[in-house]
Every structure is written in C-alpha cells, then in structure tokens.
Tab-separated table of N, CA and C in Angstrom:
chain	number	residue	atom	x	y	z
A	1	SER	N	-91.322	74.260	-49.907
A	1	SER	CA	-90.958	73.039	-49.210
A	1	SER	C	-92.077	72.011	-49.230
A	2	ALA	N	-93.323	72.438	-49.101
A	2	ALA	CA	-94.453	71.504	-49.063
A	2	ALA	C	-94.564	70.708	-50.361
A	3	GLN	N	-94.268	71.330	-51.497
A	3	GLN	CA	-94.334	70.622	-52.776
A	3	GLN	C	-93.094	69.769	-52.997
A	4	LEU	N	-91.944	70.248	-52.551
A	4	LEU	CA	-90.700	69.528	-52.785
A	4	LEU	C	-90.567	68.282	-51.921
A	5	ILE	N	-91.158	68.283	-50.736
A	5	ILE	CA	-91.038	67.126	-49.846
A	5	ILE	C	-91.842	65.932	-50.373
A	6	VAL	N	-92.744	66.170	-51.325
A	6	VAL	CA	-93.503	65.070	-51.940
A	6	VAL	C	-93.118	64.891	-53.412
A	7	HIS	N	-92.046	65.498	-53.828
A	7	HIS	CA	-91.569	65.415	-55.213
A	7	HIS	C	-91.301	63.950	-55.583
A	8	PRO	N	-91.551	63.574	-56.830
A	8	PRO	CA	-91.315	62.172	-57.241
A	8	PRO	C	-89.839	61.734	-57.137
A	9	ASP	N	-88.924	62.669	-57.251
A	9	ASP	CA	-87.502	62.340	-57.192
A	9	ASP	C	-87.053	62.207	-55.732
A	10	PRO	N	-86.553	61.027	-55.325
A	10	PRO	CA	-86.138	60.835	-53.937
A	10	PRO	C	-84.987	61.756	-53.525
A	11	ASN	N	-84.153	62.140	-54.469
A	11	ASN	CA	-83.051	63.057	-54.139
A	11	ASN	C	-83.583	64.437	-53.770
A	12	VAL	N	-84.615	64.861	-54.459
A	12	VAL	CA	-85.232	66.157	-54.140
A	12	VAL	C	-85.884	66.084	-52.761
A	13	ARG	N	-86.577	64.969	-52.483
A	13	ARG	CA	-87.195	64.804	-51.163
A	13	ARG	C	-86.133	64.790	-50.065
A	14	GLN	N	-85.011	64.127	-50.322
A	14	GLN	CA	-83.929	64.058	-49.337
A	14	GLN	C	-83.356	65.444	-49.054
A	15	LEU	N	-83.083	66.195	-50.089
A	15	LEU	CA	-82.540	67.554	-49.907
A	15	LEU	C	-83.540	68.453	-49.186
A	16	THR	N	-84.800	68.284	-49.518
A	16	THR	CA	-85.840	69.072	-48.854
A	16	THR	C	-85.918	68.705	-47.378
A	17	ALA	N	-85.845	67.415	-47.087
A	17	ALA	CA	-85.881	66.973	-45.691
A	17	ALA	C	-84.689	67.545	-44.920
A	18	GLN	N	-83.535	67.559	-45.533
A	18	GLN	CA	-82.353	68.130	-44.881
A	18	GLN	C	-82.564	69.613	-44.581
A	19	SER	N	-83.152	70.307	-45.534
A	19	SER	CA	-83.442	71.728	-45.344
A	19	SER	C	-84.440	71.937	-44.210
A	20	LEU	N	-85.468	71.103	-44.186
A	20	LEU	CA	-86.479	71.223	-43.133
A	20	LEU	C	-85.887	70.951	-41.750
A	21	VAL	N	-85.011	69.963	-41.666
A	21	VAL	CA	-84.366	69.659	-40.372
A	21	VAL	C	-83.566	70.868	-39.905
A	22	SER	N	-82.875	71.527	-40.827
A	22	SER	CA	-82.071	72.690	-40.429
A	22	SER	C	-82.954	73.864	-39.996
A	23	GLN	N	-84.194	73.915	-40.499
A	23	GLN	CA	-85.123	74.970	-40.073
A	23	GLN	C	-85.595	74.755	-38.642
A	24	ALA	N	-85.731	73.491	-38.268
A	24	ALA	CA	-86.122	73.132	-36.899
A	24	ALA	C	-87.305	73.953	-36.393
A	25	SER	N	-88.426	73.828	-37.096
A	25	SER	CA	-89.635	74.544	-36.703
A	25	SER	C	-90.807	73.570	-36.630
A	26	THR	N	-91.892	74.028	-36.033
A	26	THR	CA	-93.100	73.212	-35.972
A	26	THR	C	-93.599	72.881	-37.374
A	27	GLN	N	-93.574	73.854	-38.263
A	27	GLN	CA	-93.996	73.620	-39.647
A	27	GLN	C	-93.092	72.590	-40.319
A	28	ALA	N	-91.790	72.659	-40.060
A	28	ALA	CA	-90.860	71.689	-40.639
A	28	ALA	C	-91.176	70.276	-40.135
A	29	VAL	N	-91.446	70.141	-38.845
A	29	VAL	CA	-91.785	68.830	-38.283
A	29	VAL	C	-93.071	68.307	-38.915
A	30	THR	N	-94.042	69.187	-39.120
A	30	THR	CA	-95.310	68.795	-39.740
A	30	THR	C	-95.094	68.280	-41.164
A	31	LEU	N	-94.164	68.879	-41.876
A	31	LEU	CA	-93.868	68.426	-43.238
A	31	LEU	C	-93.013	67.157	-43.241
A	32	LEU	N	-92.173	66.991	-42.232
A	32	LEU	CA	-91.318	65.804	-42.152
A	32	LEU	C	-92.088	64.558	-41.709
A	33	GLY	N	-93.056	64.713	-40.829
A	33	GLY	CA	-93.774	63.576	-40.258
A	33	GLY	C	-94.245	62.546	-41.263
A	34	PRO	N	-94.939	62.949	-42.322
A	34	PRO	CA	-95.419	61.965	-43.292
A	34	PRO	C	-94.304	61.207	-44.019
A	35	ARG	N	-93.104	61.732	-43.997
A	35	ARG	CA	-91.973	61.058	-44.661
A	35	ARG	C	-91.493	59.852	-43.861
A	36	LEU	N	-92.023	59.641	-42.669
A	36	LEU	CA	-91.750	58.396	-41.954
A	36	LEU	C	-92.245	57.207	-42.774
A	37	ASP	N	-93.167	57.479	-43.687
A	37	ASP	CA	-93.756	56.449	-44.541
A	37	ASP	C	-93.237	56.539	-45.981
A	38	ASP	N	-92.151	57.234	-46.206
A	38	ASP	CA	-91.619	57.393	-47.555
A	38	ASP	C	-91.189	56.044	-48.127
A	39	VAL	N	-91.311	55.885	-49.434
A	39	VAL	CA	-90.896	54.634	-50.073
A	39	VAL	C	-89.379	54.466	-50.062
A	40	ASN	N	-88.650	55.549	-49.917
A	40	ASN	CA	-87.192	55.499	-49.899
A	40	ASN	C	-86.716	55.186	-48.475
A	41	PRO	N	-86.081	54.024	-48.277
A	41	PRO	CA	-85.679	53.643	-46.919
A	41	PRO	C	-84.655	54.591	-46.293
A	42	ASP	N	-83.759	55.140	-47.105
A	42	ASP	CA	-82.773	56.078	-46.552
A	42	ASP	C	-83.436	57.346	-46.032
A	43	LEU	N	-84.446	57.810	-46.750
A	43	LEU	CA	-85.162	59.010	-46.316
A	43	LEU	C	-85.963	58.730	-45.054
A	44	ARG	N	-86.599	57.565	-44.992
A	44	ARG	CA	-87.347	57.196	-43.772
A	44	ARG	C	-86.419	57.209	-42.558
A	45	LEU	N	-85.258	56.604	-42.700
A	45	LEU	CA	-84.302	56.542	-41.605
A	45	LEU	C	-83.809	57.934	-41.222
A	46	PHE	N	-83.527	58.759	-42.212
A	46	PHE	CA	-83.081	60.131	-41.962
A	46	PHE	C	-84.144	60.910	-41.188
A	47	VAL	N	-85.374	60.809	-41.634
A	47	VAL	CA	-86.467	61.535	-40.978
A	47	VAL	C	-86.665	61.013	-39.561
A	48	ARG	N	-86.683	59.710	-39.401
A	48	ARG	CA	-86.855	59.125	-38.063
A	48	ARG	C	-85.787	59.629	-37.102
A	49	ASN	N	-84.543	59.505	-37.488
A	49	ASN	CA	-83.448	59.906	-36.603
A	49	ASN	C	-83.479	61.395	-36.287
A	50	ASN	N	-83.839	62.198	-37.278
A	50	ASN	CA	-83.860	63.642	-37.040
A	50	ASN	C	-85.086	64.082	-36.252
A	51	LEU	N	-86.203	63.390	-36.392
A	51	LEU	CA	-87.348	63.713	-35.546
A	51	LEU	C	-87.019	63.417	-34.083
A	52	ILE	N	-86.311	62.334	-33.849
A	52	ILE	CA	-85.898	62.019	-32.474
A	52	ILE	C	-85.008	63.142	-31.943
A	53	GLN	N	-84.085	63.607	-32.763
A	53	GLN	CA	-83.199	64.700	-32.341
A	53	GLN	C	-83.979	66.005	-32.130
A	54	LEU	N	-84.877	66.304	-33.057
A	54	LEU	CA	-85.658	67.537	-32.939
A	54	LEU	C	-86.551	67.526	-31.704
A	55	SER	N	-86.991	66.350	-31.289
A	55	SER	CA	-87.870	66.258	-30.119
A	55	SER	C	-87.174	66.706	-28.845
A	56	LYS	N	-85.857	66.771	-28.858
A	56	LYS	CA	-85.111	67.207	-27.676
A	56	LYS	C	-85.271	68.702	-27.421
A	57	ARG	N	-85.750	69.399	-28.430
A	57	ARG	CA	-86.053	70.826	-28.247
A	57	ARG	C	-87.462	70.944	-27.680
A	58	SER	N	-87.590	71.576	-26.557
A	58	SER	CA	-88.885	71.636	-25.875
A	58	SER	C	-89.979	72.261	-26.733
A	59	ASP	N	-89.624	73.166	-27.629
A	59	ASP	CA	-90.637	73.789	-28.476
A	59	ASP	C	-91.092	72.878	-29.615
A	60	LEU	N	-90.397	71.757	-29.830
A	60	LEU	CA	-90.760	70.851	-30.930
A	60	LEU	C	-91.227	69.475	-30.451
A	61	THR	N	-91.048	69.185	-29.177
A	61	THR	CA	-91.390	67.858	-28.651
A	61	THR	C	-92.823	67.467	-28.986
A	62	GLN	N	-93.765	68.339	-28.702
A	62	GLN	CA	-95.169	68.014	-28.926
A	62	GLN	C	-95.463	67.782	-30.408
A	63	SER	N	-94.881	68.566	-31.274
A	63	SER	CA	-95.092	68.392	-32.718
A	63	SER	C	-94.566	67.049	-33.200
A	64	VAL	N	-93.387	66.674	-32.714
A	64	VAL	CA	-92.818	65.378	-33.100
A	64	VAL	C	-93.726	64.252	-32.612
A	65	LEU	N	-94.169	64.339	-31.361
A	65	LEU	CA	-95.057	63.304	-30.824
A	65	LEU	C	-96.354	63.220	-31.626
A	66	GLU	N	-96.920	64.339	-31.979
A	66	GLU	CA	-98.160	64.342	-32.763
A	66	GLU	C	-97.967	63.664	-34.112
A	67	GLN	N	-96.872	63.954	-34.765
A	67	GLN	CA	-96.608	63.335	-36.072
A	67	GLN	C	-96.436	61.825	-35.936
A	68	ALA	N	-95.660	61.400	-34.950
A	68	ALA	CA	-95.403	59.975	-34.772
A	68	ALA	C	-96.654	59.225	-34.320
A	69	VAL	N	-97.408	59.803	-33.395
A	69	VAL	CA	-98.645	59.156	-32.933
A	69	VAL	C	-99.643	59.070	-34.090
A	70	GLY	N	-99.737	60.114	-34.874
A	70	GLY	CA	-100.621	60.088	-36.043
A	70	GLY	C	-100.247	58.977	-37.001
A	71	MET	N	-98.957	58.814	-37.243
A	71	MET	CA	-98.497	57.752	-38.139
A	71	MET	C	-98.779	56.385	-37.541
A	72	LEU	N	-98.601	56.249	-36.234
A	72	LEU	CA	-98.814	54.960	-35.573
A	72	LEU	C	-100.283	54.546	-35.582
A	73	SER	N	-101.170	55.499	-35.749
A	73	SER	CA	-102.595	55.155	-35.767
A	73	SER	C	-103.038	54.650	-37.137
A	74	GLY	N	-102.171	54.737	-38.123
A	74	GLY	CA	-102.508	54.290	-39.469
A	74	GLY	C	-102.269	52.810	-39.677
A	75	ASP	N	-102.159	52.418	-40.950
A	75	ASP	CA	-101.946	51.006	-41.258
A	75	ASP	C	-100.884	50.783	-42.340
A	76	ARG	N	-100.093	51.804	-42.609
A	76	ARG	CA	-99.050	51.687	-43.632
A	76	ARG	C	-97.770	51.212	-42.960
A	77	TRP	N	-97.284	50.064	-43.385
A	77	TRP	CA	-96.226	49.380	-42.652
A	77	TRP	C	-94.949	50.205	-42.496
A	78	ARG	N	-94.569	50.934	-43.512
A	78	ARG	CA	-93.323	51.712	-43.410
A	78	ARG	C	-93.432	52.776	-42.306
A	79	GLY	N	-94.541	53.471	-42.308
A	79	GLY	CA	-94.766	54.497	-41.300
A	79	GLY	C	-94.927	53.917	-39.910
A	80	LEU	N	-95.598	52.771	-39.817
A	80	LEU	CA	-95.764	52.120	-38.514
A	80	LEU	C	-94.419	51.723	-37.926
A	81	GLU	N	-93.575	51.157	-38.765
A	81	GLU	CA	-92.253	50.738	-38.301
A	81	GLU	C	-91.473	51.926	-37.740
A	82	GLN	N	-91.415	53.004	-38.494
A	82	GLN	CA	-90.631	54.162	-38.068
A	82	GLN	C	-91.256	54.868	-36.862
A	83	ALA	N	-92.572	55.007	-36.865
A	83	ALA	CA	-93.244	55.681	-35.751
A	83	ALA	C	-93.073	54.896	-34.454
A	84	ALA	N	-93.123	53.573	-34.532
A	84	ALA	CA	-92.922	52.753	-33.335
A	84	ALA	C	-91.540	53.017	-32.746
A	85	ILE	N	-90.551	53.094	-33.603
A	85	ILE	CA	-89.190	53.339	-33.128
A	85	ILE	C	-89.080	54.739	-32.514
A	86	VAL	N	-89.626	55.735	-33.193
A	86	VAL	CA	-89.582	57.102	-32.660
A	86	VAL	C	-90.236	57.156	-31.282
A	87	LEU	N	-91.430	56.615	-31.169
A	87	LEU	CA	-92.176	56.715	-29.911
A	87	LEU	C	-91.549	55.875	-28.797
A	88	GLY	N	-90.978	54.752	-29.163
A	88	GLY	CA	-90.263	53.957	-28.170
A	88	GLY	C	-89.033	54.694	-27.652
A	89	ARG	N	-88.288	55.281	-28.563
A	89	ARG	CA	-87.082	56.034	-28.182
A	89	ARG	C	-87.424	57.266	-27.348
A	90	LEU	N	-88.612	57.820	-27.583
A	90	LEU	CA	-89.026	59.005	-26.832
A	90	LEU	C	-89.769	58.639	-25.550
A	91	ASP	N	-89.848	57.332	-25.264
A	91	ASP	CA	-90.474	56.840	-24.037
A	91	ASP	C	-91.917	57.336	-23.910
A	92	HIS	N	-92.647	57.259	-25.007
A	92	HIS	CA	-94.024	57.739	-25.042
A	92	HIS	C	-94.971	56.576	-24.709
A	93	GLU	N	-95.220	56.378	-23.431
A	93	GLU	CA	-95.945	55.213	-22.939
A	93	GLU	C	-97.400	55.137	-23.381
A	94	SER	N	-97.995	56.253	-23.732
A	94	SER	CA	-99.425	56.236	-24.058
A	94	SER	C	-99.741	55.419	-25.309
A	95	VAL	N	-98.751	55.042	-26.086
A	95	VAL	CA	-98.996	54.243	-27.298
A	95	VAL	C	-98.764	52.757	-27.062
A	96	SER	N	-98.532	52.358	-25.825
A	96	SER	CA	-98.172	50.970	-25.548
A	96	SER	C	-99.243	49.970	-25.994
A	97	LYS	N	-100.500	50.316	-25.846
A	97	LYS	CA	-101.560	49.379	-26.265
A	97	LYS	C	-101.548	49.179	-27.782
A	98	ARG	N	-101.278	50.250	-28.506
A	98	ARG	CA	-101.168	50.133	-29.971
A	98	ARG	C	-99.960	49.268	-30.337
A	99	LEU	N	-98.868	49.418	-29.602
A	99	LEU	CA	-97.685	48.601	-29.865
A	99	LEU	C	-97.978	47.121	-29.613
A	100	LEU	N	-98.756	46.837	-28.574
A	100	LEU	CA	-99.153	45.446	-28.316
A	100	LEU	C	-99.950	44.893	-29.495
A	101	GLN	N	-100.841	45.699	-30.054
A	101	GLN	CA	-101.606	45.270	-31.237
A	101	GLN	C	-100.676	44.993	-32.410
A	102	LEU	N	-99.673	45.829	-32.557
A	102	LEU	CA	-98.769	45.705	-33.705
A	102	LEU	C	-97.843	44.493	-33.603
A	103	MET	N	-97.790	43.839	-32.440
A	103	MET	CA	-97.011	42.596	-32.329
A	103	MET	C	-97.586	41.519	-33.242
A	104	ARG	N	-98.807	41.722	-33.728
A	104	ARG	CA	-99.459	40.740	-34.602
A	104	ARG	C	-99.697	41.292	-36.015
A	105	PHE	N	-99.040	42.375	-36.352
A	105	PHE	CA	-99.209	42.986	-37.672
A	105	PHE	C	-98.702	42.021	-38.747
A	106	ASN	N	-99.196	42.181	-39.962
A	106	ASN	CA	-98.851	41.235	-41.024
A	106	ASN	C	-97.447	41.411	-41.612
A	107	ARG	N	-96.719	42.444	-41.243
A	107	ARG	CA	-95.344	42.643	-41.709
A	107	ARG	C	-94.391	42.503	-40.518
A	108	HIS	N	-93.370	41.665	-40.706
A	108	HIS	CA	-92.470	41.423	-39.576
A	108	HIS	C	-91.658	42.662	-39.213
A	109	GLU	N	-91.406	43.571	-40.151
A	109	GLU	CA	-90.687	44.802	-39.826
A	109	GLU	C	-91.434	45.597	-38.755
A	110	VAL	N	-92.737	45.628	-38.876
A	110	VAL	CA	-93.569	46.351	-37.907
A	110	VAL	C	-93.574	45.610	-36.569
A	111	ARG	N	-93.687	44.297	-36.638
A	111	ARG	CA	-93.699	43.519	-35.390
A	111	ARG	C	-92.394	43.695	-34.611
A	112	VAL	N	-91.270	43.639	-35.311
A	112	VAL	CA	-89.976	43.797	-34.645
A	112	VAL	C	-89.863	45.201	-34.038
A	113	ALA	N	-90.268	46.216	-34.783
A	113	ALA	CA	-90.197	47.598	-34.277
A	113	ALA	C	-91.111	47.783	-33.066
A	114	ALA	N	-92.295	47.194	-33.113
A	114	ALA	CA	-93.241	47.318	-31.996
A	114	ALA	C	-92.676	46.665	-30.734
A	115	VAL	N	-92.095	45.485	-30.888
A	115	VAL	CA	-91.536	44.782	-29.741
A	115	VAL	C	-90.319	45.541	-29.196
A	116	ALA	N	-89.491	46.064	-30.096
A	116	ALA	CA	-88.339	46.862	-29.636
A	116	ALA	C	-88.824	48.078	-28.852
A	117	ALA	N	-89.851	48.736	-29.352
A	117	ALA	CA	-90.395	49.906	-28.655
A	117	ALA	C	-90.940	49.516	-27.279
A	118	LEU	N	-91.612	48.384	-27.202
A	118	LEU	CA	-92.105	47.911	-25.904
A	118	LEU	C	-90.945	47.624	-24.954
A	119	ARG	N	-89.853	47.114	-25.493
A	119	ARG	CA	-88.667	46.863	-24.660
A	119	ARG	C	-88.135	48.178	-24.101
A	120	TRP	N	-88.077	49.206	-24.923
A	120	TRP	CA	-87.570	50.503	-24.462
A	120	TRP	C	-88.515	51.132	-23.431
A	121	LEU	N	-89.822	50.888	-23.583
A	121	LEU	CA	-90.793	51.474	-22.651
A	121	LEU	C	-90.759	50.809	-21.277
A	122	GLU	N	-90.406	49.528	-21.217
A	122	GLU	CA	-90.306	48.786	-19.947
A	122	GLU	C	-91.539	48.961	-19.066
A	123	MET	N	-92.678	48.519	-19.561
A	123	MET	CA	-93.935	48.635	-18.817
A	123	MET	C	-94.348	47.256	-18.286
A	124	PRO	N	-94.138	47.009	-16.999
A	124	PRO	CA	-94.396	45.679	-16.423
A	124	PRO	C	-95.819	45.181	-16.624
A	125	GLU	N	-96.788	46.071	-16.676
A	125	GLU	CA	-98.180	45.627	-16.804
A	125	GLU	C	-98.449	44.906	-18.125
A	126	HIS	N	-97.566	45.051	-19.100
A	126	HIS	CA	-97.763	44.398	-20.397
A	126	HIS	C	-97.017	43.071	-20.522
A	127	LEU	N	-96.238	42.710	-19.506
A	127	LEU	CA	-95.438	41.495	-19.591
A	127	LEU	C	-96.263	40.222	-19.814
A	128	PRO	N	-97.418	40.026	-19.163
A	128	PRO	CA	-98.186	38.809	-19.441
A	128	PRO	C	-98.617	38.702	-20.912
A	129	THR	N	-99.028	39.792	-21.512
A	129	THR	CA	-99.433	39.779	-22.920
A	129	THR	C	-98.224	39.497	-23.817
A	130	ILE	N	-97.100	40.080	-23.476
A	130	ILE	CA	-95.875	39.868	-24.252
A	130	ILE	C	-95.416	38.421	-24.120
A	131	LEU	N	-95.526	37.856	-22.926
A	131	LEU	CA	-95.155	36.453	-22.721
A	131	LEU	C	-96.058	35.531	-23.539
A	132	GLU	N	-97.334	35.825	-23.558
A	132	GLU	CA	-98.273	35.019	-24.351
A	132	GLU	C	-97.851	35.004	-25.824
A	133	ARG	N	-97.497	36.160	-26.341
A	133	ARG	CA	-97.054	36.251	-27.742
A	133	ARG	C	-95.747	35.486	-27.948
A	134	ALA	N	-94.832	35.608	-27.010
A	134	ALA	CA	-93.550	34.902	-27.121
A	134	ALA	C	-93.757	33.393	-27.121
A	135	GLU	N	-94.690	32.910	-26.310
A	135	GLU	CA	-94.977	31.472	-26.281
A	135	GLU	C	-95.556	31.005	-27.609
A	136	GLU	N	-96.472	31.770	-28.177
A	136	GLU	CA	-97.031	31.428	-29.496
A	136	GLU	C	-95.932	31.355	-30.551
A	137	MET	N	-95.073	32.350	-30.543
A	137	MET	CA	-94.015	32.406	-31.547
A	137	MET	C	-92.997	31.289	-31.336
A	138	THR	N	-92.690	30.978	-30.097
A	138	THR	CA	-91.738	29.908	-29.811
A	138	THR	C	-92.290	28.574	-30.280
A	139	ASN	N	-93.563	28.333	-30.040
A	139	ASN	CA	-94.174	27.082	-30.494
A	139	ASN	C	-94.129	26.969	-32.016
A	140	ALA	N	-94.390	28.043	-32.714
A	140	ALA	CA	-94.313	28.030	-34.177
A	140	ALA	C	-92.862	27.843	-34.622
A	141	TRP	N	-91.936	28.485	-33.926
A	141	TRP	CA	-90.522	28.388	-34.252
A	141	TRP	C	-90.021	26.961	-34.025
A	142	LYS	N	-90.397	26.371	-32.902
A	142	LYS	CA	-89.972	25.007	-32.582
A	142	LYS	C	-90.591	23.999	-33.549
A	143	ALA	N	-91.756	24.328	-34.104
A	143	ALA	CA	-92.390	23.448	-35.089
A	143	ALA	C	-91.670	23.523	-36.431
A	144	GLN	N	-90.656	24.378	-36.502
A	144	GLN	CA	-89.798	24.517	-37.678
A	144	GLN	C	-90.561	24.922	-38.938
A	145	ARG	N	-91.484	25.836	-38.762
A	145	ARG	CA	-92.150	26.394	-39.940
A	145	ARG	C	-91.142	27.299	-40.624
A	146	ARG	N	-90.563	26.823	-41.705
A	146	ARG	CA	-89.475	27.532	-42.381
A	146	ARG	C	-89.838	28.954	-42.784
A	147	ASP	N	-91.093	29.193	-43.118
A	147	ASP	CA	-91.506	30.530	-43.534
A	147	ASP	C	-91.457	31.532	-42.372
A	148	LEU	N	-91.400	31.021	-41.145
A	148	LEU	CA	-91.405	31.904	-39.982
A	148	LEU	C	-90.064	32.000	-39.269
A	149	LEU	N	-89.138	31.091	-39.559
A	149	LEU	CA	-87.914	30.999	-38.768
A	149	LEU	C	-87.131	32.304	-38.696
A	150	GLU	N	-86.786	32.889	-39.837
A	150	GLU	CA	-85.961	34.101	-39.829
A	150	GLU	C	-86.688	35.261	-39.155
A	151	GLN	N	-87.950	35.444	-39.503
A	151	GLN	CA	-88.720	36.542	-38.911
A	151	GLN	C	-88.874	36.336	-37.408
A	152	HIS	N	-89.165	35.121	-37.014
A	152	HIS	CA	-89.362	34.854	-35.597
A	152	HIS	C	-88.071	35.023	-34.804
A	153	ASP	N	-86.932	34.714	-35.405
A	153	ASP	CA	-85.668	34.898	-34.698
A	153	ASP	C	-85.510	36.335	-34.225
A	154	GLN	N	-85.775	37.286	-35.113
A	154	GLN	CA	-85.638	38.700	-34.751
A	154	GLN	C	-86.635	39.092	-33.669
A	155	GLU	N	-87.860	38.655	-33.844
A	155	GLU	CA	-88.896	39.007	-32.870
A	155	GLU	C	-88.646	38.339	-31.515
A	156	LEU	N	-88.299	37.054	-31.551
A	156	LEU	CA	-88.039	36.351	-30.292
A	156	LEU	C	-86.832	36.934	-29.565
A	157	ALA	N	-85.844	37.380	-30.311
A	157	ALA	CA	-84.689	38.022	-29.671
A	157	ALA	C	-85.135	39.270	-28.909
A	158	GLN	N	-85.976	40.085	-29.536
A	158	GLN	CA	-86.476	41.293	-28.866
A	158	GLN	C	-87.340	40.930	-27.653
A	159	LEU	N	-88.218	39.943	-27.817
A	159	LEU	CA	-89.085	39.531	-26.714
A	159	LEU	C	-88.265	39.016	-25.526
A	160	ASN	N	-87.283	38.180	-25.808
A	160	ASN	CA	-86.450	37.653	-24.725
A	160	ASN	C	-85.645	38.757	-24.065
A	161	GLN	N	-85.248	39.757	-24.821
A	161	GLN	CA	-84.558	40.898	-24.215
A	161	GLN	C	-85.471	41.638	-23.240
A	162	ILE	N	-86.741	41.762	-23.589
A	162	ILE	CA	-87.694	42.410	-22.676
A	162	ILE	C	-87.702	41.655	-21.343
A	163	PHE	N	-87.813	40.327	-21.433
A	163	PHE	CA	-87.886	39.534	-20.210
A	163	PHE	C	-86.598	39.659	-19.396
A	164	GLY	N	-85.469	39.688	-20.068
A	164	GLY	CA	-84.198	39.818	-19.369
A	164	GLY	C	-84.026	41.192	-18.743
A	165	VAL	N	-84.293	42.232	-19.510
A	165	VAL	CA	-84.140	43.604	-19.018
A	165	VAL	C	-85.037	43.846	-17.812
A	166	MET	N	-86.242	43.287	-17.854
A	166	MET	CA	-87.198	43.539	-16.786
A	166	MET	C	-87.190	42.432	-15.728
A	167	ASN	N	-86.272	41.461	-15.889
A	167	ASN	CA	-86.123	40.384	-14.919
A	167	ASN	C	-87.460	39.698	-14.646
A	168	TYR	N	-88.130	39.322	-15.715
A	168	TYR	CA	-89.468	38.739	-15.622
A	168	TYR	C	-89.362	37.230	-15.380
A	169	LYS	N	-89.516	36.840	-14.145
A	169	LYS	CA	-89.334	35.445	-13.721
A	169	LYS	C	-90.304	34.486	-14.421
A	170	GLN	N	-91.514	34.949	-14.717
A	170	GLN	CA	-92.501	34.078	-15.339
A	170	GLN	C	-92.070	33.621	-16.737
A	171	ALA	N	-91.087	34.258	-17.329
A	171	ALA	CA	-90.625	33.894	-18.676
A	171	ALA	C	-89.459	32.908	-18.640
A	172	GLU	N	-88.980	32.556	-17.459
A	172	GLU	CA	-87.805	31.693	-17.368
A	172	GLU	C	-88.003	30.357	-18.066
A	173	LYS	N	-89.140	29.703	-17.839
A	173	LYS	CA	-89.396	28.405	-18.475
A	173	LYS	C	-89.353	28.520	-19.997
A	174	LEU	N	-89.927	29.561	-20.512
A	174	LEU	CA	-89.907	29.776	-21.958
A	174	LEU	C	-88.472	29.983	-22.444
A	175	MET	N	-87.733	30.815	-21.749
A	175	MET	CA	-86.368	31.126	-22.171
A	175	MET	C	-85.455	29.897	-22.068
A	176	GLU	N	-85.739	28.997	-21.134
A	176	GLU	CA	-84.946	27.773	-20.998
A	176	GLU	C	-85.034	26.911	-22.250
A	177	ARG	N	-86.116	27.045	-22.987
A	177	ARG	CA	-86.277	26.244	-24.201
A	177	ARG	C	-85.236	26.605	-25.264
A	178	PHE	N	-84.591	27.735	-25.117
A	178	PHE	CA	-83.601	28.177	-26.100
A	178	PHE	C	-82.169	27.804	-25.703
A	179	ILE	N	-82.016	27.220	-24.537
A	179	ILE	CA	-80.678	26.819	-24.083
A	179	ILE	C	-80.349	25.461	-24.707
A	180	PRO	N	-79.197	25.347	-25.375
A	180	PRO	CA	-78.829	24.057	-25.982
A	180	PRO	C	-78.767	22.951	-24.927
A	181	LYS	N	-79.232	21.784	-25.275
A	181	LYS	CA	-79.319	20.675	-24.312
A	181	LYS	C	-77.984	19.957	-24.114
A	182	HIS	N	-77.033	20.152	-24.988
A	182	HIS	CA	-75.756	19.444	-24.878
A	182	HIS	C	-74.716	20.345	-24.300
C-alpha cells in the first residue's frame, strides 16, 4: 500500500486510497494523510471526506488530526486547502491562528477554505481580525480591481457569513455596503 498510494497513475492511487479507507487503521490514516495534497482533485476530495468520516472512530481521531495539522503547517496550497476544511469540520480550534494567517495566502482556494474553517469554528476572539480582513477585501472589491472580483466574492461571502452566524454587530456597517441602494 505504501508504494501504491504514491504510484504515478492516479487510478492506482485512487484504488489504493479506497482500500486504505476500508482498512480503517492508524497506518491507513498515516498513508492517506499526504494525499490531501495529491495533484488529482478527485483523490484529494475523496481523502478529505473519508478522513473526516474516519475521525468519528475514537481510535482514529488523533491520527486524523495529526495528519491534517501536519499538512496545515506546510505551504503546499492543495494540502492547505484540504487540511483547513478537515480541521474546520472537526472543530479543531487549536489551528485557528494558522487559519487566520492563511486568510492572506497567495492562492484564493486556500483563503476561502481558511475562512470557511474559521466560520465553522465560531471563535469570537478572532472576529476583530476577521473584520479587518473583510474591510481590506471590501475596499479592494469596491475599487473594482477586476483581477480580484471573482476571488473576493467567494471570500467575502464566507466572511459575511461568519459575521451573520456569530451576530457580530461591529460588522454591520461593512455589511451595509453590500445592500443595493435602489
């Protein structure tokens, strides 16, 4: 399994990942973890979703967290994106500071995943930092920088959801800027 999970053929890696998920062991989780950064998007998604499922088993929770936290400490965008989602879904609050850092990562996929994870974590102490980022992004968005519009839409949607879910009154003025004037 260790050689097949890194095989050049994505179909072989996919079949190996499926086999490892069915084994549901600590060793299987250890082999699956690095595939959060796989070049094949379908395999990344499969591994992410199954690690979340495997974490529901008390004997595998710690292994899944270790793999995801390890990936989140790196700098490879594919792995960061998937690890942020895993850790957010698992309500793993200890990575919140790293997620705040990733709100400024150079790939928007990572930024969106980090903000979504922060939304799932619902940690009020981070709201001022999140609001600051939302204000920066809104100003750039309102300036109509075309290179940022699509990416910022996704990120701003997640940021505004955080403020709504957590009923953050300090964000009201910012959110009012998105209400049509007519």
